[in-house]
Structure formats: C-alpha cells, structure tokens
Amino acid sequence: GENVEQHPSTLSVQEGDSAVIKCTYSDSASNYFPWYKQELGKRPQLIIDIRSNVGEKKDQRIAVTLNKTAKHFSLHITETQPEDSAVYFCAASLLSAYGSSNTGKLIFGQGTTLQVKP
Amino acid sequence: NAGVTQTPKFRVLKTGQSMTLLCAQDMNHEYMYWYRQDPGMGLRLIHYSVGEGTTAKGEVPDGYNVSRLKKQNFLLGLESAAPSQTSVYFCASSYSQAPISTDTQYFGPGTRLTVL
C-alpha cells in the first residue's frame, strides 16, 4: 500500500523567511496530493492540493510542486507570518472514480510543526 | 450548513468499557472516514465508507467497528476500550459524483478520548 514520508518533523523560521516541507510517496499510481494545516486544538483544513497532471500550483504565498518521476512533492510558504505557525500534513491518494474500487482514501505523512518567530 | 460534526467532544473511559462516536455531515457527501491522530504519527485511517450500507477497513482497524446506516451518519464503535486507544479521533467526509470526483476531505472538530 501507499506510504508517505514527511520531512522535517519540526521547522522554525523567522517571520518573513520562506519555509519548505517535503514529502515522498511510494505508490506511483497516486495522483492527488493535498496539504492540510492544523492549528493547535483545531481540525485539519485543506490549504492547497495538486493533481498529477500539473507540476506546480500557487495560491498567494503558498505553492506546491510535484515531481512524479522522483515521487516527491513539496509545500513552499513565502513571506511567513506568525499565523502560519501550525502543523502541516501532506497526503497522497488515488483519485476516486464513481462506482470503482478507488475510494479517495488519503494516506498522510507524519506532520511538520512549523514555528514562525516574530 | 454545519458541515461535519462529531459527538461527543471529550470522553473518558475505563478499560473494557464500550462507546460509540457519532459523525454527521450535511453536505450530501458519499464518502466518510474515521481517523485517529497520535503525536508524531499523523492521521491514520481506521475505517471508511463509500456509501450508505458499506464500510471497509483502513490502516488501523483492529479494536474498532463502524456502521453507515444513513448517508449522513458514520458511527465508530469501541467494543472493549484499551489504553492504546487513547487518541484524538477525527471524522471526515468527501463528495464524489460521476463522471468527475473530488477528494477534498472536510474534517469534523475531533473527539478527544482517554482510556484509563
């Protein structure tokens, strides 16, 4: 089955610097890669996702890159702010098809605790 | 819309006791999932359901059972709780419709369970 490894487990940056979190996956069939942000005591929330037919996606200060050949994808946060401090999870999935055995199951990485120092 | 809700928010059990966690969603989602979250281990899938009346095992199903009698509800049961089941439990749901599906999962607020 799919296995997702996430690094680093903790990351501390100064406000305004960039942060990069990397994930690798094992199943070459996976084609959907979301990133979730979880603030302390809160539920995980989707911040950005990418499908395997594109190599990069941006949303304001957040970007995700995907290298299908190497089976890794990364989250990039630029101009970090204290409110970016949270735990970030990557995940991998096989995009589901209605009525098929594919179920949209997400396999998560272990998480990265990002601390942005003011 | 309330989105995904979970009941209860907190619970303390003694070893051997049983309980049921309720997840409800009002987004007409087809798929529902139960995860547990433990420090340093991310979110691990316990069981999931692709539709009313169907359930399947995830990564860590032992010690848990589930039921999906209604499309909007997904129940997680612990028949005989053990200290190893102390965790935060999250329910999630996602929408799937032919011919194109989406896998964006929406999470509930979580249930913090302690087994003594």
Short mmCIF file of C-alpha atoms in Angstrom, two decimals:
data_model
loop_
_atom_site.label_atom_id
_atom_site.label_comp_id
_atom_site.label_asym_id
_atom_site.label_seq_id
_atom_site.Cartn_x
_atom_site.Cartn_y
_atom_site.Cartn_z
CA GLY A 1 0.00 0.00 0.00
CA GLU A 2 0.87 3.66 -0.14
CA ASN A 3 3.39 5.11 2.29
CA VAL A 4 4.07 8.82 2.73
CA GLU A 5 7.17 10.19 4.42
CA GLN A 6 7.30 13.84 5.51
CA HIS A 7 10.30 15.98 6.48
CA PRO A 8 11.24 17.80 8.57
CA SER A 9 9.21 16.96 11.65
CA THR A 10 9.80 20.44 13.06
CA LEU A 11 10.74 23.67 11.33
CA SER A 12 11.47 27.05 12.86
CA VAL A 13 11.83 30.17 10.72
CA GLN A 14 11.95 33.92 11.22
CA GLU A 15 8.97 35.95 10.16
CA GLY A 16 9.35 36.90 6.52
CA ASP A 17 11.53 33.92 5.62
CA SER A 18 10.41 31.04 3.43
CA ALA A 19 9.52 27.56 4.66
CA VAL A 20 9.71 24.33 2.68
CA ILE A 21 8.22 20.98 3.69
CA LYS A 22 8.91 17.87 1.65
CA CYS A 23 7.05 14.60 1.20
CA THR A 24 7.79 11.41 -0.67
CA TYR A 25 5.30 8.73 -1.61
CA SER A 26 5.71 5.11 -2.61
CA ASP A 27 2.78 4.28 -4.91
CA SER A 28 3.41 5.59 -8.41
CA ALA A 29 -0.35 5.30 -9.11
CA SER A 30 -1.18 8.07 -6.62
CA ASN A 31 -2.41 11.13 -8.46
CA TYR A 32 -3.80 13.54 -5.86
CA PHE A 33 -1.68 15.34 -3.25
CA PRO A 34 -3.36 17.66 -0.75
CA TRP A 35 -1.81 19.67 2.06
CA TYR A 36 -3.63 20.27 5.32
CA LYS A 37 -2.96 22.83 8.03
CA GLN A 38 -3.91 22.08 11.61
CA GLU A 39 -3.79 24.79 14.23
CA LEU A 40 -3.50 23.80 17.87
CA GLY A 41 -6.68 22.13 19.08
CA LYS A 42 -8.40 22.56 15.72
CA ARG A 43 -9.37 20.32 12.85
CA PRO A 44 -7.16 19.82 9.76
CA GLN A 45 -8.12 22.12 6.91
CA LEU A 46 -7.15 21.89 3.27
CA ILE A 47 -4.86 24.71 2.17
CA ILE A 48 -3.80 23.59 -1.29
CA ASP A 49 -3.78 20.48 -3.42
CA ILE A 50 -2.25 19.33 -6.68
CA ARG A 51 -3.11 16.66 -9.17
CA SER A 52 -0.56 14.66 -11.10
CA ASN A 53 -1.28 16.34 -14.42
CA VAL A 54 0.44 19.55 -13.24
CA GLY A 55 3.87 20.20 -11.80
CA GLU A 56 3.19 23.31 -9.74
CA LYS A 57 0.30 25.20 -8.24
CA LYS A 58 0.28 28.55 -6.45
CA ASP A 59 -2.17 30.32 -4.19
CA GLN A 60 -0.87 33.67 -2.93
CA ARG A 61 2.01 32.88 -0.54
CA ILE A 62 1.59 29.11 -0.81
CA ALA A 63 2.82 26.86 -3.59
CA VAL A 64 3.11 23.14 -4.11
CA THR A 65 5.45 21.39 -6.53
CA LEU A 66 5.25 17.81 -7.71
CA ASN A 67 7.94 15.58 -9.21
CA LYS A 68 6.22 12.41 -10.37
CA THR A 69 9.42 10.77 -11.55
CA ALA A 70 11.06 11.10 -8.15
CA LYS A 71 7.73 10.62 -6.35
CA HIS A 72 8.03 13.64 -4.16
CA PHE A 73 6.12 16.85 -3.62
CA SER A 74 6.79 19.94 -1.57
CA LEU A 75 4.96 22.80 0.13
CA HIS A 76 6.50 26.25 -0.13
CA ILE A 77 5.37 29.13 2.07
CA THR A 78 6.89 32.53 1.30
CA GLU A 79 6.94 35.65 3.49
CA THR A 80 5.95 33.61 6.51
CA GLN A 81 3.82 35.21 9.22
CA PRO A 82 3.22 34.19 12.85
CA GLU A 83 -0.27 32.98 11.91
CA ASP A 84 1.36 30.39 9.64
CA SER A 85 2.52 28.59 12.79
CA ALA A 86 0.73 25.22 12.81
CA VAL A 87 1.17 21.55 11.99
CA TYR A 88 1.17 20.82 8.27
CA PHE A 89 0.29 17.42 6.82
CA CYS A 90 0.85 16.15 3.33
CA ALA A 91 -1.17 13.28 1.91
CA ALA A 92 -1.41 11.11 -1.17
CA SER A 93 -4.37 9.45 -2.81
CA LEU A 94 -5.59 7.74 -5.92
CA LEU A 95 -8.32 9.96 -7.35
CA SER A 96 -11.58 8.12 -6.97
CA ALA A 97 -13.88 7.20 -9.79
CA TYR A 98 -17.57 6.84 -9.06
CA GLY A 99 -18.53 3.25 -8.53
CA SER A 100 -14.95 1.98 -8.73
CA SER A 101 -12.84 0.38 -6.03
CA ASN A 102 -10.88 3.61 -5.66
CA THR A 103 -12.17 5.39 -2.64
CA GLY A 104 -10.29 8.63 -2.30
CA LYS A 105 -8.51 7.31 0.78
CA LEU A 106 -5.82 9.67 1.96
CA ILE A 107 -2.54 8.40 3.35
CA PHE A 108 -1.00 11.13 5.49
CA GLY A 109 2.56 12.00 6.29
CA GLN A 110 3.63 12.29 9.92
CA GLY A 111 3.26 16.08 10.03
CA THR A 112 5.58 19.08 10.32
CA THR A 113 5.31 21.54 13.17
CA LEU A 114 6.11 24.97 11.75
CA GLN A 115 7.01 27.77 14.13
CA VAL A 116 7.29 31.29 12.76
CA LYS A 117 9.16 33.57 15.13
CA PRO A 118 8.17 37.24 15.13
CA ASN B 1 -24.61 24.26 6.82
CA ALA B 2 -22.99 22.78 9.90
CA GLY B 3 -20.53 20.79 7.78
CA VAL B 4 -19.09 17.81 9.64
CA THR B 5 -19.96 17.46 13.31
CA GLN B 6 -18.82 14.95 15.92
CA THR B 7 -20.32 13.82 19.20
CA PRO B 8 -19.03 13.82 21.92
CA LYS B 9 -16.13 16.31 22.05
CA PHE B 10 -14.46 14.65 25.03
CA ARG B 11 -14.82 11.29 26.75
CA VAL B 12 -13.01 9.36 29.45
CA LEU B 13 -13.47 5.60 29.56
CA LYS B 14 -12.23 2.83 31.78
CA THR B 15 -10.51 -0.17 30.22
CA GLY B 16 -13.10 -2.62 28.93
CA GLN B 17 -15.92 -0.11 28.56
CA SER B 18 -17.61 0.44 25.24
CA MET B 19 -18.72 3.58 23.47
CA THR B 20 -19.87 4.94 20.13
CA LEU B 21 -18.66 8.10 18.42
CA LEU B 22 -21.08 9.78 16.07
CA CYS B 23 -20.15 11.67 12.94
CA ALA B 24 -22.73 13.59 10.95
CA GLN B 25 -22.42 15.60 7.74
CA ASP B 26 -24.98 17.74 5.97
CA MET B 27 -23.13 18.15 2.68
CA ASN B 28 -24.63 15.09 0.99
CA HIS B 29 -21.17 13.54 0.75
CA GLU B 30 -20.82 9.98 -0.46
CA TYR B 31 -17.61 9.08 1.32
CA MET B 32 -16.90 9.20 5.04
CA TYR B 33 -13.79 8.36 7.04
CA TRP B 34 -12.62 7.83 10.59
CA TYR B 35 -9.03 8.73 11.55
CA ARG B 36 -7.10 8.68 14.74
CA GLN B 37 -4.38 11.21 15.47
CA ASP B 38 -1.48 10.43 17.79
CA PRO B 39 1.60 12.58 18.43
CA GLY B 40 4.28 12.11 15.78
CA MET B 41 2.15 9.69 13.75
CA GLY B 42 -0.05 11.95 11.71
CA LEU B 43 -3.57 10.89 10.83
CA ARG B 44 -4.18 7.19 10.38
CA LEU B 45 -7.27 5.82 8.69
CA ILE B 46 -9.32 3.44 10.86
CA HIS B 47 -12.34 2.64 8.67
CA TYR B 48 -14.10 4.29 5.80
CA SER B 49 -17.34 4.12 3.86
CA VAL B 50 -18.03 4.77 0.19
CA GLY B 51 -21.78 4.87 0.61
CA GLU B 52 -24.77 4.08 2.74
CA GLY B 53 -24.63 0.49 3.95
CA THR B 54 -20.96 -0.06 3.00
CA THR B 55 -17.84 0.03 5.14
CA ALA B 56 -14.22 -1.03 4.73
CA LYS B 57 -11.05 -1.32 6.79
CA GLY B 58 -8.34 1.29 6.76
CA GLU B 59 -4.77 1.18 8.08
CA VAL B 60 -5.54 0.54 11.77
CA PRO B 61 -8.97 -1.14 12.08
CA ASP B 62 -8.33 -3.52 14.98
CA GLY B 63 -10.48 -2.86 18.04
CA TYR B 64 -12.98 -0.69 16.15
CA ASN B 65 -16.22 -1.27 14.29
CA VAL B 66 -18.25 1.10 12.14
CA SER B 67 -21.68 1.41 10.63
CA ARG B 68 -23.20 3.63 7.93
CA LEU B 69 -26.93 3.06 8.13
CA LYS B 70 -27.73 6.54 6.85
CA LYS B 71 -25.80 8.51 4.27
CA GLN B 72 -25.28 11.45 6.59
CA ASN B 73 -24.06 9.46 9.61
CA PHE B 74 -20.98 7.35 10.25
CA LEU B 75 -20.60 5.66 13.65
CA LEU B 76 -17.35 4.43 15.19
CA GLY B 77 -17.63 1.86 17.96
CA LEU B 78 -15.17 0.65 20.54
CA GLU B 79 -16.43 -2.63 22.00
CA SER B 80 -13.82 -3.02 24.75
CA ALA B 81 -11.69 0.07 25.14
CA ALA B 82 -7.96 -0.24 25.78
CA PRO B 83 -5.43 2.42 26.89
CA SER B 84 -3.81 2.14 23.42
CA GLN B 85 -7.00 3.67 22.00
CA THR B 86 -6.39 6.92 23.83
CA SER B 87 -6.25 9.37 20.96
CA VAL B 88 -7.98 12.19 19.14
CA TYR B 89 -10.50 10.87 16.64
CA PHE B 90 -11.42 12.80 13.52
CA CYS B 91 -14.21 12.10 11.12
CA ALA B 92 -14.07 13.38 7.55
CA SER B 93 -16.28 13.33 4.50
CA SER B 94 -15.80 13.91 0.81
CA TYR B 95 -18.00 14.29 -2.23
CA SER B 96 -17.93 12.09 -5.25
CA GLN B 97 -20.14 12.32 -8.28
CA ALA B 98 -19.85 10.71 -11.68
CA PRO B 99 -18.19 11.32 -14.02
CA ILE B 100 -15.70 13.51 -12.15
CA SER B 101 -15.00 13.12 -8.50
CA THR B 102 -13.25 15.24 -5.95
CA ASP B 103 -11.30 14.01 -2.99
CA THR B 104 -11.26 17.13 -0.87
CA GLN B 105 -11.94 15.86 2.60
CA TYR B 106 -13.67 18.02 5.17
CA PHE B 107 -12.92 17.23 8.78
CA GLY B 108 -15.02 17.34 11.91
CA PRO B 109 -13.80 19.09 15.09
CA GLY B 110 -12.50 15.88 16.67
CA THR B 111 -13.22 13.79 19.77
CA ARG B 112 -10.60 13.53 22.47
CA LEU B 113 -10.82 10.07 24.04
CA THR B 114 -8.90 8.95 27.11
CA VAL B 115 -8.94 5.32 28.21
CA LEU B 116 -7.76 4.73 31.76
#
